[in-house]
Coordinates of C-alpha atoms and ligand atoms in Angstrom, one line a residue:
Chain A
M15 CA 32.8 -65.2 -156.9
I16 CA 32.9 -63.2 -160.1
R17 CA 32.1 -64.6 -163.4
I18 CA 32.7 -62.9 -166.8
E19 CA 31.0 -63.9 -170.0
N20 CA 32.3 -63.1 -173.4
I21 CA 33.8 -59.7 -172.5
R22 CA 34.7 -57.5 -175.4
K23 CA 36.3 -54.1 -175.3
S24 CA 37.2 -51.8 -178.1
F25 CA 38.8 -48.4 -178.1
D26 CA 37.8 -46.5 -181.2
E27 CA 38.5 -49.1 -183.9
V28 CA 40.9 -51.3 -182.0
E29 CA 39.6 -54.4 -180.2
V30 CA 41.7 -54.8 -177.0
L31 CA 39.7 -57.7 -175.5
K32 CA 38.2 -60.2 -177.8
G33 CA 35.6 -62.2 -175.9
I34 CA 37.0 -63.3 -172.5
S35 CA 35.1 -65.8 -170.3
T36 CA 36.3 -67.0 -167.0
T37 CA 35.5 -67.3 -163.3
F38 CA 37.3 -65.7 -160.3
H39 CA 36.9 -67.8 -157.1
K40 CA 36.2 -66.8 -153.5
G41 CA 39.1 -67.2 -151.0
K42 CA 41.6 -67.7 -153.8
T43 CA 44.2 -65.5 -155.5
N44 CA 43.1 -65.3 -159.1
L45 CA 45.8 -64.2 -161.4
I46 CA 45.5 -62.5 -164.8
I47 CA 48.9 -62.8 -166.5
G48 CA 50.2 -61.6 -169.8
R49 CA 52.8 -59.4 -171.4
S50 CA 52.6 -55.6 -171.2
G51 CA 49.8 -54.3 -173.4
A52 CA 48.0 -57.6 -173.3
G53 CA 44.9 -55.9 -171.8
K54 CA 45.2 -56.9 -168.1
T55 CA 44.6 -53.4 -166.8
V56 CA 41.7 -52.9 -169.2
L57 CA 40.1 -56.1 -167.9
L58 CA 40.6 -55.1 -164.3
K59 CA 39.0 -51.7 -165.0
L60 CA 36.1 -53.4 -166.6
L61 CA 35.6 -55.6 -163.6
V62 CA 35.4 -52.7 -161.2
G63 CA 33.3 -50.5 -163.6
L64 CA 35.9 -47.8 -164.4
L65 CA 35.4 -48.8 -168.0
T66 CA 32.3 -50.4 -169.6
P67 CA 32.6 -53.4 -171.9
T68 CA 31.6 -53.1 -175.5
S69 CA 29.7 -56.3 -175.0
G70 CA 29.5 -59.2 -172.5
N71 CA 28.4 -59.7 -168.9
I72 CA 30.1 -59.5 -165.5
W73 CA 28.4 -61.3 -162.6
Y74 CA 29.1 -60.5 -159.0
G75 CA 27.5 -63.6 -157.5
D76 CA 24.0 -63.5 -158.9
V77 CA 24.1 -59.8 -159.8
N78 CA 24.8 -58.6 -163.3
F79 CA 27.2 -55.7 -162.8
C80 CA 26.6 -54.4 -166.3
N81 CA 22.9 -53.7 -165.8
L82 CA 23.2 -51.7 -162.6
S83 CA 22.3 -48.1 -162.0
K84 CA 25.0 -45.7 -160.7
E85 CA 23.7 -46.0 -157.2
E86 CA 23.7 -49.8 -157.3
V87 CA 27.2 -49.8 -158.6
R88 CA 28.3 -47.6 -155.7
A89 CA 26.6 -50.1 -153.3
I90 CA 28.7 -52.9 -154.7
R91 CA 31.8 -50.8 -154.5
M92 CA 31.5 -50.6 -150.8
E93 CA 32.5 -54.3 -150.9
V94 CA 35.4 -53.7 -153.3
G95 CA 39.0 -52.8 -152.5
M96 CA 41.5 -52.0 -155.2
L97 CA 45.3 -51.6 -155.2
F98 CA 46.4 -49.4 -158.1
Q99 CA 49.6 -49.9 -160.1
G100 CA 50.9 -46.6 -158.8
S101 CA 49.3 -47.1 -155.4
A102 CA 47.2 -43.9 -155.9
L103 CA 47.7 -42.7 -152.4
F104 CA 46.3 -39.2 -151.7
D105 CA 49.6 -37.3 -151.4
S106 CA 48.3 -34.4 -149.3
M107 CA 47.2 -36.8 -146.6
T108 CA 49.3 -38.8 -144.1
V109 CA 49.4 -42.6 -144.2
E110 CA 46.8 -42.7 -141.4
E111 CA 44.5 -40.2 -143.1
N112 CA 44.7 -42.2 -146.3
I113 CA 43.7 -45.4 -144.6
R114 CA 41.0 -43.6 -142.6
F115 CA 39.5 -41.9 -145.6
P116 CA 36.9 -44.7 -146.4
L117 CA 36.0 -44.9 -142.7
D118 CA 35.5 -41.1 -142.6
M119 CA 33.4 -41.2 -145.7
F120 CA 31.2 -44.1 -145.2
T121 CA 31.0 -45.0 -141.5
N122 CA 29.7 -43.3 -138.3
R123 CA 32.4 -44.8 -136.1
T124 CA 33.9 -42.7 -133.3
A125 CA 37.4 -41.4 -133.7
K126 CA 38.7 -44.0 -131.3
E127 CA 37.1 -46.9 -133.3
K128 CA 38.5 -45.5 -136.5
L129 CA 42.0 -45.2 -135.1
D130 CA 41.8 -48.8 -133.8
R131 CA 40.7 -50.0 -137.2
V132 CA 43.5 -48.0 -139.0
N133 CA 46.1 -49.4 -136.6
Y134 CA 44.8 -52.9 -137.1
C135 CA 45.2 -52.5 -140.8
L136 CA 48.6 -50.9 -140.5
D137 CA 49.7 -53.8 -138.2
R138 CA 48.3 -56.3 -140.8
V139 CA 50.7 -54.9 -143.4
A140 CA 53.5 -54.5 -140.9
L141 CA 53.7 -50.8 -140.9
N142 CA 52.7 -50.0 -137.3
G143 CA 53.9 -46.5 -136.3
S144 CA 54.0 -45.0 -139.7
N145 CA 50.7 -43.2 -139.1
D146 CA 52.1 -39.6 -139.5
K147 CA 54.3 -40.1 -142.5
Y148 CA 53.3 -38.8 -145.9
P149 CA 53.3 -41.1 -149.0
S150 CA 56.2 -39.2 -150.5
E151 CA 58.3 -40.0 -147.4
V152 CA 58.0 -43.8 -147.6
S153 CA 59.5 -46.3 -150.1
G154 CA 57.6 -47.9 -153.1
G155 CA 57.1 -51.1 -151.3
M156 CA 55.7 -49.3 -148.2
Q157 CA 53.4 -47.3 -150.5
K158 CA 52.0 -50.6 -151.9
R159 CA 51.4 -51.8 -148.3
V160 CA 49.6 -48.6 -147.4
G161 CA 47.6 -49.1 -150.5
I162 CA 46.7 -52.6 -149.4
A163 CA 45.8 -51.4 -145.9
R164 CA 43.5 -48.7 -147.4
S165 CA 41.9 -51.2 -149.7
I166 CA 41.0 -53.7 -146.9
V167 CA 40.0 -51.1 -144.2
L168 CA 36.2 -51.6 -145.0
E169 CA 36.6 -55.4 -145.1
P170 CA 35.9 -55.9 -148.8
K171 CA 34.5 -59.1 -150.3
Y172 CA 36.4 -58.4 -153.5
L173 CA 40.0 -57.2 -153.9
F174 CA 41.6 -56.1 -157.1
C175 CA 45.4 -55.6 -157.5
D176 CA 47.0 -54.1 -160.6
E177 CA 50.6 -55.3 -160.7
P178 CA 51.1 -55.2 -157.0
N179 CA 54.8 -55.9 -157.3
S180 CA 55.8 -53.9 -160.4
G181 CA 58.8 -51.7 -159.5
L182 CA 59.7 -53.7 -156.4
D183 CA 62.7 -56.0 -155.8
P184 CA 62.0 -59.8 -155.8
K185 CA 62.2 -60.1 -152.0
T186 CA 59.7 -57.2 -151.4
S187 CA 57.5 -58.6 -154.2
I188 CA 57.2 -61.9 -152.4
V189 CA 56.3 -60.2 -149.1
I190 CA 53.5 -58.3 -150.9
D191 CA 52.3 -61.4 -152.6
E192 CA 52.2 -63.4 -149.3
L193 CA 50.4 -60.5 -147.7
I194 CA 47.7 -60.4 -150.3
R195 CA 47.4 -64.2 -150.2
S196 CA 47.0 -64.4 -146.4
I197 CA 44.5 -61.6 -146.3
T198 CA 42.5 -63.4 -149.1
V199 CA 42.4 -66.7 -147.3
E200 CA 41.8 -65.1 -143.8
H201 CA 38.8 -63.1 -144.9
Q202 CA 37.6 -65.3 -147.8
I203 CA 38.0 -62.5 -150.3
T204 CA 37.6 -62.9 -154.1
T205 CA 41.0 -61.5 -155.1
V206 CA 42.0 -60.7 -158.7
I207 CA 45.6 -59.9 -159.4
N208 CA 47.2 -58.6 -162.6
T209 CA 50.8 -59.5 -162.9
H210 CA 53.6 -60.3 -165.3
D211 CA 55.9 -61.5 -162.5
M212 CA 56.7 -65.2 -162.7
N213 CA 57.5 -65.5 -159.1
S214 CA 54.0 -64.5 -158.2
V215 CA 52.6 -67.0 -160.7
M216 CA 54.5 -69.8 -159.1
E217 CA 53.8 -68.7 -155.5
I218 CA 50.2 -67.5 -155.4
G219 CA 48.7 -68.8 -158.7
D220 CA 45.6 -70.5 -157.3
N221 CA 43.8 -69.8 -160.5
I222 CA 45.6 -68.3 -163.5
A223 CA 44.3 -66.8 -166.8
L224 CA 46.8 -66.0 -169.5
L225 CA 45.8 -63.1 -171.8
Y226 CA 47.5 -63.0 -175.2
N227 CA 46.5 -60.6 -177.9
G228 CA 43.2 -59.9 -176.2
E229 CA 42.2 -63.5 -176.0
L230 CA 42.3 -66.1 -173.2
A231 CA 45.2 -68.3 -174.2
W232 CA 45.4 -70.6 -171.2
E233 CA 43.7 -71.3 -167.8
G234 CA 44.9 -73.4 -164.9
N235 CA 46.7 -73.2 -161.6
K236 CA 50.4 -73.0 -160.6
N237 CA 50.8 -76.8 -160.5
E238 CA 49.5 -77.2 -164.0
V239 CA 51.9 -74.6 -165.4
F240 CA 54.8 -77.1 -165.8
E241 CA 52.6 -79.9 -167.2
S242 CA 51.1 -77.7 -169.8
D243 CA 52.3 -77.9 -173.3
N244 CA 50.8 -74.6 -174.2
D245 CA 53.6 -72.7 -176.1
L246 CA 52.3 -69.3 -175.3
L247 CA 52.3 -70.1 -171.6
Q248 CA 55.7 -71.7 -171.6
D249 CA 57.1 -68.8 -173.6
F250 CA 55.6 -66.3 -171.1
I251 CA 56.7 -68.0 -167.9
F252 CA 60.1 -69.1 -169.0
A253 CA 60.9 -66.0 -171.0
S254 CA 64.7 -66.0 -170.8
P255 CA 66.9 -68.6 -172.5
F256 CA 68.4 -69.2 -169.0
L257 CA 65.1 -70.2 -167.5
K258 CA 64.3 -72.3 -170.5
R259 CA 67.5 -74.3 -170.0
L260 CA 66.8 -74.5 -166.3
R261 CA 63.3 -75.9 -167.0
N262 CA 64.5 -78.4 -169.5
A263 CA 67.2 -79.6 -167.1
A264 CA 64.6 -80.0 -164.4
V265 CA 62.3 -81.9 -166.6
K266 CA 65.1 -84.2 -167.7
N267 CA 66.2 -85.2 -164.3
G268 CA 62.6 -85.6 -163.1
S269 CA 62.7 -83.0 -160.3
I270 CA 59.4 -81.4 -161.4
Chain B
M11 CA 38.3 -37.9 -179.8
N12 CA 37.4 -34.5 -181.2
F13 CA 34.7 -33.0 -179.1
N14 CA 32.7 -30.1 -180.6
F15 CA 31.0 -27.4 -178.6
L16 CA 27.7 -29.2 -178.3
Q17 CA 29.2 -32.4 -177.0
H18 CA 31.2 -30.4 -174.4
F19 CA 28.0 -28.6 -173.4
G20 CA 26.1 -31.8 -173.1
R21 CA 28.8 -33.4 -171.0
Y22 CA 29.0 -30.3 -168.8
I23 CA 25.2 -30.5 -168.1
L24 CA 25.5 -34.2 -167.2
F25 CA 28.5 -33.5 -165.1
M26 CA 26.6 -30.8 -163.2
R27 CA 23.8 -33.3 -162.5
T28 CA 26.2 -35.6 -160.9
V29 CA 27.8 -32.8 -158.9
F30 CA 24.5 -31.7 -157.4
S31 CA 23.6 -35.0 -155.8
R32 CA 23.1 -36.0 -152.2
P33 CA 26.4 -36.0 -150.2
E34 CA 27.6 -39.3 -148.8
K35 CA 28.6 -37.7 -145.5
L36 CA 27.8 -34.1 -144.7
S37 CA 30.7 -33.7 -142.3
M38 CA 33.3 -34.6 -145.0
Y39 CA 31.7 -32.1 -147.4
Y40 CA 31.6 -29.4 -144.7
K41 CA 35.3 -29.9 -143.9
E42 CA 36.2 -29.7 -147.5
T43 CA 34.1 -26.6 -148.1
M44 CA 35.8 -24.8 -145.2
R45 CA 39.2 -25.6 -146.6
Q46 CA 38.2 -24.3 -150.0
M47 CA 36.8 -21.1 -148.5
N48 CA 40.1 -20.5 -146.9
D49 CA 42.0 -21.2 -150.1
I50 CA 39.9 -19.0 -152.3
G51 CA 39.2 -16.2 -149.8
I52 CA 42.4 -15.6 -147.8
G53 CA 44.6 -16.8 -150.7
S54 CA 43.1 -14.2 -153.1
L55 CA 42.6 -11.2 -150.8
T56 CA 46.0 -9.5 -151.5
I57 CA 45.7 -9.6 -155.3
V58 CA 42.1 -8.4 -155.3
V59 CA 42.9 -5.5 -152.9
L60 CA 45.9 -4.4 -155.0
I61 CA 44.0 -4.5 -158.3
S62 CA 40.9 -2.8 -156.8
L63 CA 42.9 -0.1 -155.2
S64 CA 44.7 0.8 -158.4
I65 CA 41.6 0.7 -160.7
G66 CA 39.7 3.0 -158.2
A67 CA 42.7 5.3 -158.2
V68 CA 43.1 5.4 -161.9
T69 CA 39.4 5.9 -162.6
A70 CA 39.3 8.9 -160.4
V71 CA 42.4 10.5 -161.9
Q72 CA 41.3 9.8 -165.5
F73 CA 37.8 11.1 -164.9
A74 CA 39.2 14.3 -163.3
Y75 CA 41.3 14.7 -166.5
Q76 CA 38.3 14.3 -168.7
L77 CA 36.3 16.8 -166.7
G78 CA 39.1 19.3 -167.1
S79 CA 37.9 22.8 -166.5
S80 CA 34.3 22.0 -167.5
L81 CA 31.3 23.1 -165.5
V82 CA 30.6 19.6 -164.1
P83 CA 31.0 19.8 -160.4
R84 CA 34.1 18.1 -158.9
Y85 CA 32.2 15.8 -156.6
Y86 CA 30.9 13.9 -159.6
I87 CA 34.3 12.2 -159.5
G88 CA 33.3 10.3 -156.3
Y89 CA 29.9 9.5 -157.8
V90 CA 31.3 8.1 -161.0
V91 CA 34.0 6.1 -159.3
R92 CA 31.4 4.6 -156.9
D93 CA 29.0 3.5 -159.6
I94 CA 31.6 2.2 -162.1
T95 CA 33.3 0.1 -159.5
I96 CA 30.1 -1.3 -158.0
I97 CA 28.4 -2.1 -161.3
E98 CA 31.2 -3.1 -163.5
L99 CA 34.8 -3.1 -162.4
A100 CA 34.6 -4.8 -159.0
P101 CA 32.6 -7.9 -160.2
M102 CA 34.2 -8.2 -163.6
L103 CA 37.9 -7.6 -162.8
T104 CA 37.8 -9.5 -159.6
C105 CA 36.4 -12.6 -161.3
L106 CA 38.7 -12.3 -164.3
V107 CA 41.6 -12.3 -161.9
L108 CA 40.1 -15.1 -159.9
A109 CA 39.6 -17.2 -163.0
G110 CA 43.3 -16.8 -163.6
K111 CA 44.3 -17.6 -160.0
V112 CA 41.6 -19.9 -158.6
G113 CA 40.3 -21.4 -161.8
S114 CA 43.7 -22.5 -163.1
N115 CA 44.5 -23.9 -159.6
M116 CA 41.3 -25.9 -159.5
A117 CA 41.8 -27.3 -162.9
A118 CA 45.3 -28.3 -162.1
E119 CA 44.4 -29.8 -158.7
I120 CA 41.5 -31.9 -160.1
G121 CA 43.4 -32.8 -163.3
G122 CA 46.3 -34.0 -161.3
M123 CA 44.1 -36.2 -159.2
R124 CA 42.6 -37.6 -162.3
Q125 CA 46.0 -38.4 -163.8
K126 CA 47.4 -39.9 -160.6
E127 CA 44.3 -42.2 -160.4
H128 CA 43.2 -40.6 -157.2
I129 CA 39.8 -40.0 -158.7
D130 CA 39.6 -43.7 -159.8
A131 CA 40.7 -44.8 -156.3
M132 CA 37.9 -42.8 -154.7
E133 CA 35.3 -44.0 -157.3
I134 CA 36.3 -47.6 -156.4
M135 CA 35.6 -46.9 -152.7
G136 CA 32.1 -45.8 -153.8
V137 CA 32.6 -42.0 -153.5
N138 CA 30.7 -39.8 -155.9
T139 CA 33.9 -38.0 -156.9
A140 CA 32.2 -35.4 -159.1
A141 CA 30.1 -34.3 -156.1
Y142 CA 32.8 -34.7 -153.4
L143 CA 35.5 -32.9 -155.3
I144 CA 33.5 -30.2 -157.0
L145 CA 30.5 -29.3 -154.8
P146 CA 32.5 -28.0 -151.9
K147 CA 34.4 -25.8 -154.4
I148 CA 31.2 -24.4 -155.9
I149 CA 29.7 -23.7 -152.5
A150 CA 32.8 -22.1 -151.2
A151 CA 33.1 -19.9 -154.3
L152 CA 29.5 -18.8 -154.1
F153 CA 30.0 -17.6 -150.6
V154 CA 33.5 -16.2 -150.8
I155 CA 33.7 -14.6 -154.3
P156 CA 30.7 -12.2 -153.8
M157 CA 32.4 -11.2 -150.6
L158 CA 35.7 -10.6 -152.4
V159 CA 33.7 -8.6 -155.0
S160 CA 32.2 -6.3 -152.3
I161 CA 35.6 -5.9 -150.7
S162 CA 36.9 -5.0 -154.2
A163 CA 34.2 -2.3 -154.6
F164 CA 34.9 -0.8 -151.2
V165 CA 38.7 -0.8 -151.8
G166 CA 38.1 0.7 -155.3
I167 CA 36.2 3.6 -153.9
L168 CA 38.9 4.0 -151.3
G169 CA 41.5 4.0 -154.1
G170 CA 39.6 6.9 -155.8
Y171 CA 39.8 8.9 -152.5
L172 CA 43.5 8.2 -152.1
S173 CA 44.4 9.3 -155.6
S174 CA 42.3 12.5 -155.6
V175 CA 42.1 14.0 -152.1
P176 CA 45.8 14.0 -150.9
T177 CA 46.9 15.1 -154.4
G178 CA 44.6 18.1 -154.3
L179 CA 42.2 17.2 -157.1
M180 CA 39.4 17.9 -154.7
T181 CA 38.6 18.0 -151.0
G182 CA 37.7 15.1 -148.8
E183 CA 34.2 16.6 -148.3
E184 CA 33.6 16.8 -152.1
Y185 CA 34.6 13.2 -152.6
I186 CA 32.4 12.0 -149.7
L187 CA 29.5 14.1 -151.1
G188 CA 30.1 12.4 -154.4
I189 CA 29.9 8.9 -153.2
R190 CA 26.8 9.7 -151.2
S191 CA 24.9 11.3 -154.2
F192 CA 22.4 9.6 -156.5
F193 CA 22.8 6.3 -154.7
D194 CA 20.7 3.4 -156.0
P195 CA 20.7 0.2 -154.0
Y196 CA 19.7 -1.7 -157.1
N197 CA 23.4 -1.4 -158.2
I198 CA 24.5 -3.3 -155.2
F199 CA 22.0 -6.0 -156.2
M200 CA 23.5 -6.1 -159.7
M201 CA 27.0 -6.4 -158.3
F202 CA 26.0 -9.5 -156.2
V203 CA 24.2 -11.1 -159.1
K204 CA 27.3 -10.7 -161.3
G205 CA 29.6 -11.9 -158.5
T206 CA 27.5 -15.0 -157.9
V207 CA 27.0 -15.9 -161.6
F208 CA 30.7 -15.3 -162.4
A209 CA 31.7 -17.4 -159.4
F210 CA 29.6 -20.3 -160.6
V211 CA 30.9 -20.0 -164.1
L212 CA 34.5 -19.9 -163.2
T213 CA 34.5 -22.8 -160.7
T214 CA 32.3 -25.2 -162.7
V215 CA 34.2 -24.5 -166.0
S216 CA 37.6 -24.9 -164.4
C217 CA 36.6 -28.1 -162.5
Y218 CA 35.1 -29.5 -165.7
Q219 CA 38.4 -28.9 -167.5
G220 CA 40.3 -30.7 -164.7
Y221 CA 37.9 -33.6 -164.2
F222 CA 38.0 -34.8 -167.8
V223 CA 41.7 -34.3 -168.4
K224 CA 43.6 -37.1 -170.1
G225 CA 47.2 -37.8 -170.9
G226 CA 50.2 -36.3 -169.1
S227 CA 51.7 -33.0 -167.9
I228 CA 51.3 -31.2 -171.2
E229 CA 47.6 -32.0 -171.3
L230 CA 47.3 -30.8 -167.7
G231 CA 48.9 -27.5 -168.6
Q232 CA 46.5 -27.1 -171.5
A233 CA 43.5 -27.9 -169.4
S234 CA 44.6 -25.3 -166.9
T235 CA 45.0 -22.7 -169.6
R236 CA 41.6 -23.7 -171.1
A237 CA 40.0 -23.3 -167.7
V238 CA 41.2 -19.7 -167.6
V239 CA 40.4 -18.8 -171.2
Y240 CA 36.9 -20.3 -171.3
S241 CA 36.1 -18.9 -167.9
D242 CA 37.2 -15.4 -169.0
I243 CA 35.2 -15.6 -172.2
L244 CA 32.1 -16.8 -170.4
I245 CA 32.4 -14.1 -167.7
L246 CA 32.6 -11.4 -170.4
L247 CA 29.6 -12.9 -172.1
F248 CA 27.5 -13.2 -168.9
D249 CA 28.6 -9.7 -167.9
Y250 CA 26.9 -8.4 -171.1
L251 CA 23.9 -10.6 -170.7
I252 CA 23.3 -9.6 -167.1
A253 CA 23.8 -6.0 -167.9
V254 CA 21.1 -6.2 -170.6
V255 CA 18.7 -8.3 -168.5
L256 CA 19.0 -6.3 -165.3
T257 CA 18.7 -2.9 -166.9
M258 CA 15.7 -3.6 -169.1
Ligands
ADP316 N1 41.8 -45.6 -172.5 C1 42.4 -46.2 -173.5 N2 42.2 -45.8 -174.8 C2 42.7 -46.4 -175.9 N3 43.5 -47.5 -175.8 C3 43.7 -48.0 -174.6 C4 43.2 -47.4 -173.4 N4 43.6 -48.2 -172.3 C5 44.3 -49.2 -172.8 N5 44.4 -49.1 -174.2 C6 45.1 -50.0 -175.0 O1 44.8 -51.3 -174.6 C7 45.9 -52.2 -174.7 C8 46.0 -53.0 -173.4 O2 46.4 -52.1 -172.4 P1 46.6 -52.5 -170.8 O3 45.4 -53.2 -170.4 O4 47.0 -51.3 -170.1 O5 47.8 -53.5 -170.9 P2 48.5 -54.2 -169.7 O6 48.2 -55.7 -169.9 O7 49.9 -53.9 -169.8 O8 47.9 -53.7 -168.4 C9 47.1 -51.3 -175.0 O9 47.4 -51.6 -176.4 C10 46.6 -49.9 -174.8 O10 47.2 -49.1 -175.7
MG317 MG1 48.7 -52.6 -166.8

């Protein structure tokens, strides 16, 4: 579980996050949603310590992440996996080498044990046999899956995903979403996902936080999305006139 | 943000403190160091040899011209070429060339990793990226660059021979006599001190430029240029300082 308290972040004079408090739960897919520029990536980077908050606290369980030394932060990071918006695969390494990198760096396992673990993770993301390909040789969706495999190879307790389905077609997006969700449940990971994809919201929104203008505009789960009368939320989820008509029709005939 | 010189200097010192910390896994650092040695050493050999050969050759011809028909014995040409290459030309020119070749390459490589979020990805895994990405480069450079400098000195002296003996400026015996006269091993020591200091300067300055790059491809190009320019300026400065200190 991760709890954040009154997080603020400014760049120079501009305040990007204006006091956010919320909780991300274990074994759940926690979504941070909002329009482009709402501050989702900044919040995620604060959570993993790539940025430091101007004020506020971040609790990993009982540990205040903001008061830790560099070494203590590194210790927590052993339990953290992150999927970057652009996948951030090391392009001079093969798929296998990418996934094996954390094992090489932090474990003393034998070559055989490492290969077994890599193959297990590749299998988990349905990419068995792609070991020797280079990141530039596989599609965007496959790069995301390699990214997921790499982020779970050390069995993290916390998983962060920055727009896991940006740039992917709707079908592939759903595959990625389902993958993240099943891994989360299976290993009881605290997963935080940034997204502006309404399919993800409706499919894997165990716990949703809507950011608007640097503030927390709404919190709830996917079932509460329809019942909410929060205008910002409705406007975000049902962005197009078409979806608005669809929603109104559905509400009228009582199907949701 | 507008950084002034002192802020850069402070950040550089802090950066160096993170670079020199205990490696997570020695074998990974070892592997990376070997790769870097190969890149710096083998990759730069041709250009270093070419330049050294030509400066040795030109020094000999020019000095012969200066002597003209004076009473200074001919074999002095060998002696002058030897000392000027060992003390000054080999370390300085080799490192200026390497700043252009290796330094810009390091800045671009690390800067690219920063921009493509590779560095962030490693940080999230718990890697001390400053140490893992930079330390192997520094160690490799401290081994390989002084070696390149000594090769450069040797080839420079050879260049002097090739430009003066076959062309009839002097006999082979005279040249050999020259390079064996008035030899002071302290000069070799100075050459290695210069080579080592320059190697440290050019790798750390270039890596620093790459590691803190922001923005896109234009900024990456600028960082790479700054790596070369600042390395060159600092090499010239340290060349002077070392000359003053070591000849006191
Ligand atoms: N390093 C930075 N320096 C200055 N401004 C930044 C920085 N990172 C993000 N911002 C600003 O913060 C706001 C939120 O950005 P971001 O979190 O990337 O949005 P998104 O919700 O699309 O991920 C943007 O207006 C952006 O310009
Ligand atoms: Mg973003």
